[in-house]
Short mmCIF file of C-alpha atoms in Angstrom, two decimals:
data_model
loop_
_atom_site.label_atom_id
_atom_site.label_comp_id
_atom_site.label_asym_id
_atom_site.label_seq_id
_atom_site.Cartn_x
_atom_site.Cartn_y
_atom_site.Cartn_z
CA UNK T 281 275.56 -14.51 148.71
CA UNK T 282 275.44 -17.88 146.47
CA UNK T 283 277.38 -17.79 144.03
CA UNK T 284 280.63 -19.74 142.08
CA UNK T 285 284.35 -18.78 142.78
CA UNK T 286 287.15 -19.49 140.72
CA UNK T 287 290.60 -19.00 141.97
CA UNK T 288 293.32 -17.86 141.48
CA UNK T 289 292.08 -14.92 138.83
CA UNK T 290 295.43 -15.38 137.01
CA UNK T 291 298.07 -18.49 137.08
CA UNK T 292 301.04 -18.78 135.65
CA UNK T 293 302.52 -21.78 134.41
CA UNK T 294 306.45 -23.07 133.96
CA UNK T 295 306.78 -25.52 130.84
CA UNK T 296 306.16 -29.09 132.44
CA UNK T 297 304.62 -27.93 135.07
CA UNK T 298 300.94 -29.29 136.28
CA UNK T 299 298.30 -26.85 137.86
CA UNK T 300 295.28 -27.24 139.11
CA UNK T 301 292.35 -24.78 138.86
CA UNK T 302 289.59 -24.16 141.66
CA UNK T 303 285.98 -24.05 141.56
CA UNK T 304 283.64 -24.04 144.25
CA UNK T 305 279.95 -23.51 144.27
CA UNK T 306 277.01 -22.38 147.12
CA UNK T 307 274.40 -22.57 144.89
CA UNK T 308 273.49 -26.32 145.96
CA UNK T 309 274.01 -27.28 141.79
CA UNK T 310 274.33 -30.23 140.82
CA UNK T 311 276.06 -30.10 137.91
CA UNK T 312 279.43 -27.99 136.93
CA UNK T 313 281.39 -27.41 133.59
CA UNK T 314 284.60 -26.76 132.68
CA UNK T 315 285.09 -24.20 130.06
CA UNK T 316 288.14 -23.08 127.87
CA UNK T 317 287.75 -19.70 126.05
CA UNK T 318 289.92 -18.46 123.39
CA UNK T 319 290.56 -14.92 121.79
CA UNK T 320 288.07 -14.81 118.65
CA UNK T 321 286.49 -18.20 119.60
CA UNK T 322 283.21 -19.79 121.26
CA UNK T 323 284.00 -21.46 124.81
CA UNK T 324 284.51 -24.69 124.79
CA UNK T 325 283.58 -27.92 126.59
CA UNK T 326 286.43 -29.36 128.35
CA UNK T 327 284.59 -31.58 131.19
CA UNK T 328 281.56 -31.72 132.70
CA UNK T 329 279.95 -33.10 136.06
CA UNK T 330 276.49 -33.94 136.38
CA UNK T 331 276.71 -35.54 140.30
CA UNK T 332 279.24 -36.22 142.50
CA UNK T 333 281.57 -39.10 141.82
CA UNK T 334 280.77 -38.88 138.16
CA UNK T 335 282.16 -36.70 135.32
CA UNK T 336 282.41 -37.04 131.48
CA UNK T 337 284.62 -35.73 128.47
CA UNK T 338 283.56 -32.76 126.82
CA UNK T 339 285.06 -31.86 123.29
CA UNK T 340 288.76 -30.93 124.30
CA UNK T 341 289.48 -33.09 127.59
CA UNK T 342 292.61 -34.05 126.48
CA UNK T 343 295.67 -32.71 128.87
CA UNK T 344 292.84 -32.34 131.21
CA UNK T 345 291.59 -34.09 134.12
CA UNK T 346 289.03 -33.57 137.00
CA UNK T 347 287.84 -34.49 139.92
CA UNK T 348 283.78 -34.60 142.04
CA UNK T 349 284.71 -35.85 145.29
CA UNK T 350 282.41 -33.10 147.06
CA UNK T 351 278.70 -31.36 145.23
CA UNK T 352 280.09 -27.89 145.73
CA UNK T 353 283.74 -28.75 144.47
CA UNK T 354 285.12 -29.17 140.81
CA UNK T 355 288.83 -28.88 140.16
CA UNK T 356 290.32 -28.96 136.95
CA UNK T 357 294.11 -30.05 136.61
CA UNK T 358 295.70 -28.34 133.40
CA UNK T 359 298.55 -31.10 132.47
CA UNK T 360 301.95 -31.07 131.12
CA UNK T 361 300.28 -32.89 128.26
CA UNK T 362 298.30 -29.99 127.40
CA UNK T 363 300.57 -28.20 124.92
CA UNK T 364 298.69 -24.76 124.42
CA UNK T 365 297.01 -24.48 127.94
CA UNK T 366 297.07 -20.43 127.86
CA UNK T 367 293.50 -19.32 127.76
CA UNK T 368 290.58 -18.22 130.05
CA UNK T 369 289.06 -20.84 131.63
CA UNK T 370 285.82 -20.82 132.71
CA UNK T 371 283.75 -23.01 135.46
CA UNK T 372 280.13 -22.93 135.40
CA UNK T 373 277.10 -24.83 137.42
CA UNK T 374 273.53 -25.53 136.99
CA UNK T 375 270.49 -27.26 138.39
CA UNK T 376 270.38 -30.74 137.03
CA UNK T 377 269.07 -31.46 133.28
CA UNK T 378 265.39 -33.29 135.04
CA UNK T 379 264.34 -33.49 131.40
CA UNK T 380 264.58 -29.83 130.48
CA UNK T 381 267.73 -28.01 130.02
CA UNK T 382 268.85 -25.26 132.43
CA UNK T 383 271.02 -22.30 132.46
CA UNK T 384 274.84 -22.66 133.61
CA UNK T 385 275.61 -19.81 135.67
CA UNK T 386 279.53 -19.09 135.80
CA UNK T 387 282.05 -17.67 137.40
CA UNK T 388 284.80 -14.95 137.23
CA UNK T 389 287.38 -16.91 135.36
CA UNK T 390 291.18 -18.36 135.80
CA UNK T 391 293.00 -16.76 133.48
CA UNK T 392 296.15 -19.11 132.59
CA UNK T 393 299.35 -18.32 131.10
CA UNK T 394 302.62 -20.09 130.25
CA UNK T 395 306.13 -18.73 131.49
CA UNK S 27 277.86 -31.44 111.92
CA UNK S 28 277.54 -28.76 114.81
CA UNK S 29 277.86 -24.86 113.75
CA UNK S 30 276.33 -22.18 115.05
CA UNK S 31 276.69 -18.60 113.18
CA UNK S 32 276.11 -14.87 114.31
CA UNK S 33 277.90 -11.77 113.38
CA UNK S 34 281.28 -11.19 114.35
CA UNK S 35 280.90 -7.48 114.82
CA UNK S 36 277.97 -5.03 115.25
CA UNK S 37 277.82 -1.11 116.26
CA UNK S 38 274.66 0.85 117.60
CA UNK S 39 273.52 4.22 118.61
CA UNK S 40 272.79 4.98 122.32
CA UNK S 41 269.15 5.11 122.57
CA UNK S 42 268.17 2.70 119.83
CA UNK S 43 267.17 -0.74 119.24
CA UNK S 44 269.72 -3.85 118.03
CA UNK S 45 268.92 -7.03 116.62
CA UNK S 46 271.67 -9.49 116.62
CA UNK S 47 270.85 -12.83 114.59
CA UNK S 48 272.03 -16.20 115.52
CA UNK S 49 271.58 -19.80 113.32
CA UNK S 50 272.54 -23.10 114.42
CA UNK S 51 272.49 -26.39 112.72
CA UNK S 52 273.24 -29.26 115.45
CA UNK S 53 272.54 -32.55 115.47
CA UNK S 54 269.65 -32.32 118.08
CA UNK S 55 267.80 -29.20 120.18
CA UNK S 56 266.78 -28.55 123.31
CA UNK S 57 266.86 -25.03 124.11
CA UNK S 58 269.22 -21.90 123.14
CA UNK S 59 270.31 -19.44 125.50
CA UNK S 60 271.67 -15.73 125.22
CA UNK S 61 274.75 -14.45 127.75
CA UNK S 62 276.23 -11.12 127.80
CA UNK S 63 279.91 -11.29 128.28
CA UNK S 64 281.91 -8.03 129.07
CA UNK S 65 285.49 -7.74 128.31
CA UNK S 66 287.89 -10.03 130.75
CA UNK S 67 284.46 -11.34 132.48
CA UNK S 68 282.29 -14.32 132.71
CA UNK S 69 279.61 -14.92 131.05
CA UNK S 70 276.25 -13.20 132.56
CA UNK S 71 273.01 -15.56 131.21
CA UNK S 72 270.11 -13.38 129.27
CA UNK S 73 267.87 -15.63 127.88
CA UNK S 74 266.88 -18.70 126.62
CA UNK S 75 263.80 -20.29 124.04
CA UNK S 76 263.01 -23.61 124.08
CA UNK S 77 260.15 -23.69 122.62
CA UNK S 78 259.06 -21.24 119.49
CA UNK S 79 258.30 -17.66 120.09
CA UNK S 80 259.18 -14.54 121.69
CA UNK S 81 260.68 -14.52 125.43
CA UNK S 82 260.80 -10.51 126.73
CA UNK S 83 263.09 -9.93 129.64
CA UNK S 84 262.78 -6.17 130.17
CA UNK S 85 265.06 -4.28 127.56
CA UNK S 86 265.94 -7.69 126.02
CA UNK S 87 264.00 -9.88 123.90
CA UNK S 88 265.04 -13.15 122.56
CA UNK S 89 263.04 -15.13 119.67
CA UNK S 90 263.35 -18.40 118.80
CA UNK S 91 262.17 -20.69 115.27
CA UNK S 92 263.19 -24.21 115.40
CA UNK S 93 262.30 -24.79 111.80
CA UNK S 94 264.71 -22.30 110.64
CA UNK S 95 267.70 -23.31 113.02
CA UNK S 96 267.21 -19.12 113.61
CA UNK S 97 267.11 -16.97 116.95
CA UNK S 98 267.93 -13.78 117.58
CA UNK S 99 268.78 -11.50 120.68
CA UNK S 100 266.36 -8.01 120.78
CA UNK S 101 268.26 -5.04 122.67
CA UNK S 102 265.88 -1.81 123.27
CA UNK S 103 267.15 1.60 124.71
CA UNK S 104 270.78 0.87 124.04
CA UNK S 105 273.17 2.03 126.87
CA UNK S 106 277.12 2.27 126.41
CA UNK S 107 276.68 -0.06 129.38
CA UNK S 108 275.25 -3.08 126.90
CA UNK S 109 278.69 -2.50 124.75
CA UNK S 110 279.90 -6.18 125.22
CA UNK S 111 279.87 -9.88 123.36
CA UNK S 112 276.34 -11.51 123.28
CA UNK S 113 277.32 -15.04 123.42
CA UNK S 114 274.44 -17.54 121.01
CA UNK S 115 274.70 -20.90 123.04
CA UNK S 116 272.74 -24.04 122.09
CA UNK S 117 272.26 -27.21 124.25
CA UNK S 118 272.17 -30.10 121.82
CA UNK S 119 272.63 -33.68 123.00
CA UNK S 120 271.96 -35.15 126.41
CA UNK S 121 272.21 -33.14 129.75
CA UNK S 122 273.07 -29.61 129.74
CA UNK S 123 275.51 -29.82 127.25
CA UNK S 124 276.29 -26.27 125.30
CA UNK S 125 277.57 -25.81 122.07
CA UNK S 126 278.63 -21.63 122.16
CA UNK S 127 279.02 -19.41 118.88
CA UNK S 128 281.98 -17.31 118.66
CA UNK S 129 279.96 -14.56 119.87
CA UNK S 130 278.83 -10.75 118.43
CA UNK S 131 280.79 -8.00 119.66
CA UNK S 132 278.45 -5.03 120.24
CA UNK S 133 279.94 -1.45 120.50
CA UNK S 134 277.26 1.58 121.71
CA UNK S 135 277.99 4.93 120.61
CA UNK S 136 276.53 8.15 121.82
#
């Protein structure tokens, strides 16, 4: 089945520490988003991809940083410099924008807590 | 600025019909989508307008007016099943960007 996975489901984090989140997609996208959701509060934009080899900032990339060395794969490192990374973070994928916006499709979530 | 608006909170009757509203102002439009997100899930895409009108998806209906930054999600024969957040979502800017509301948390009741 084509779909996006996210793993792990939870991670747990030691002050100082850097971790890195997984995404990977069958769905033959190409373009994938990084989302941050907290309690009480829209998701929101931390990076987005829209081809391999190229990414740009969304609205909270700081303490954040990706990588699109493969179509299907997006990582996203959560940083030491990030000084409130516990949330639910969400990675999402879409055909590309062609001139009319598309629907991200996402998957299960990383949820991310500090120790 | 970019804010989009919908109601934090809304409760319903199994068996009947909810409207939950959504308004955006943004500094440029190209379509707004509708996901349903359960508790401790992702988000699972509805729905989306881009241009002005009514889009019917089975039970749920989403309508769309540009003009008056104003769309709203349509949810017919209410199941506890549809208890959840419905997530407003607008793509404003280049790409695919989204700019998400806070979302409406829907409770059923039998």
């Amino acid at each position: 089945d084509g779909g996006i996975t996210q793993s792990p489901k939870y991670l747990f984090r030691k002050e100082g520490q850097n971790v890195t989140l997984s995404c990977e997609q069958n769905l033959n996208h190409d373009a994938m988003y990084w989302y941050r959701q907290d309690p009480g509060q829209g998701l929101r934009l931390i990076y987005y991809s829209q081809i391999v080899n190229d990414f740009q900032k969304g609205d909270i990339a700081e303490g954040y940083s990706v990588s699109r060395e493969k179509k299907e794969s997006f990582p996203l490192t959560v940083t030491s410099a990030q000084k409130n990374p516990t949330a639910f973070y969400l990675c999402a994928s879409s055909i590309g924008y062609r001139g009319r916006v598309q629907p991200q499709h996402f998957g299960d979530g990383t949820r991310l807590s500090i120790l | 600025g970019q804010n989009i608006d919908q109601p934090t909170e809304m409760t319903a009757t199994e068996g009947a019909i909810v409207q939950i509203n959504c308004t955006y102002q943004t500094s440029g439009f190209n379509g707004l989508f509708w996901y349903q997100q359960h508790a401790g899930e992702a988000p699972t895409f509805l729905s989306y307008n881009v241009l002005d009108g009514l889009e019917e998806k089975g039970r749920f209906s989403s309508f769309l007016s540009r003009s008056k930054g104003y769309s709203y999600l349509l949810l017919k024969e209410l199941q506890m099943k549809d208890s959840a957040s419905y997530l407003c979502a607008v793509a404003s800017g280049g790409y695919n960007k989204l700019i998400f509301g806070a979302g409406t948390r829907l409770a059923v009741h039998p």
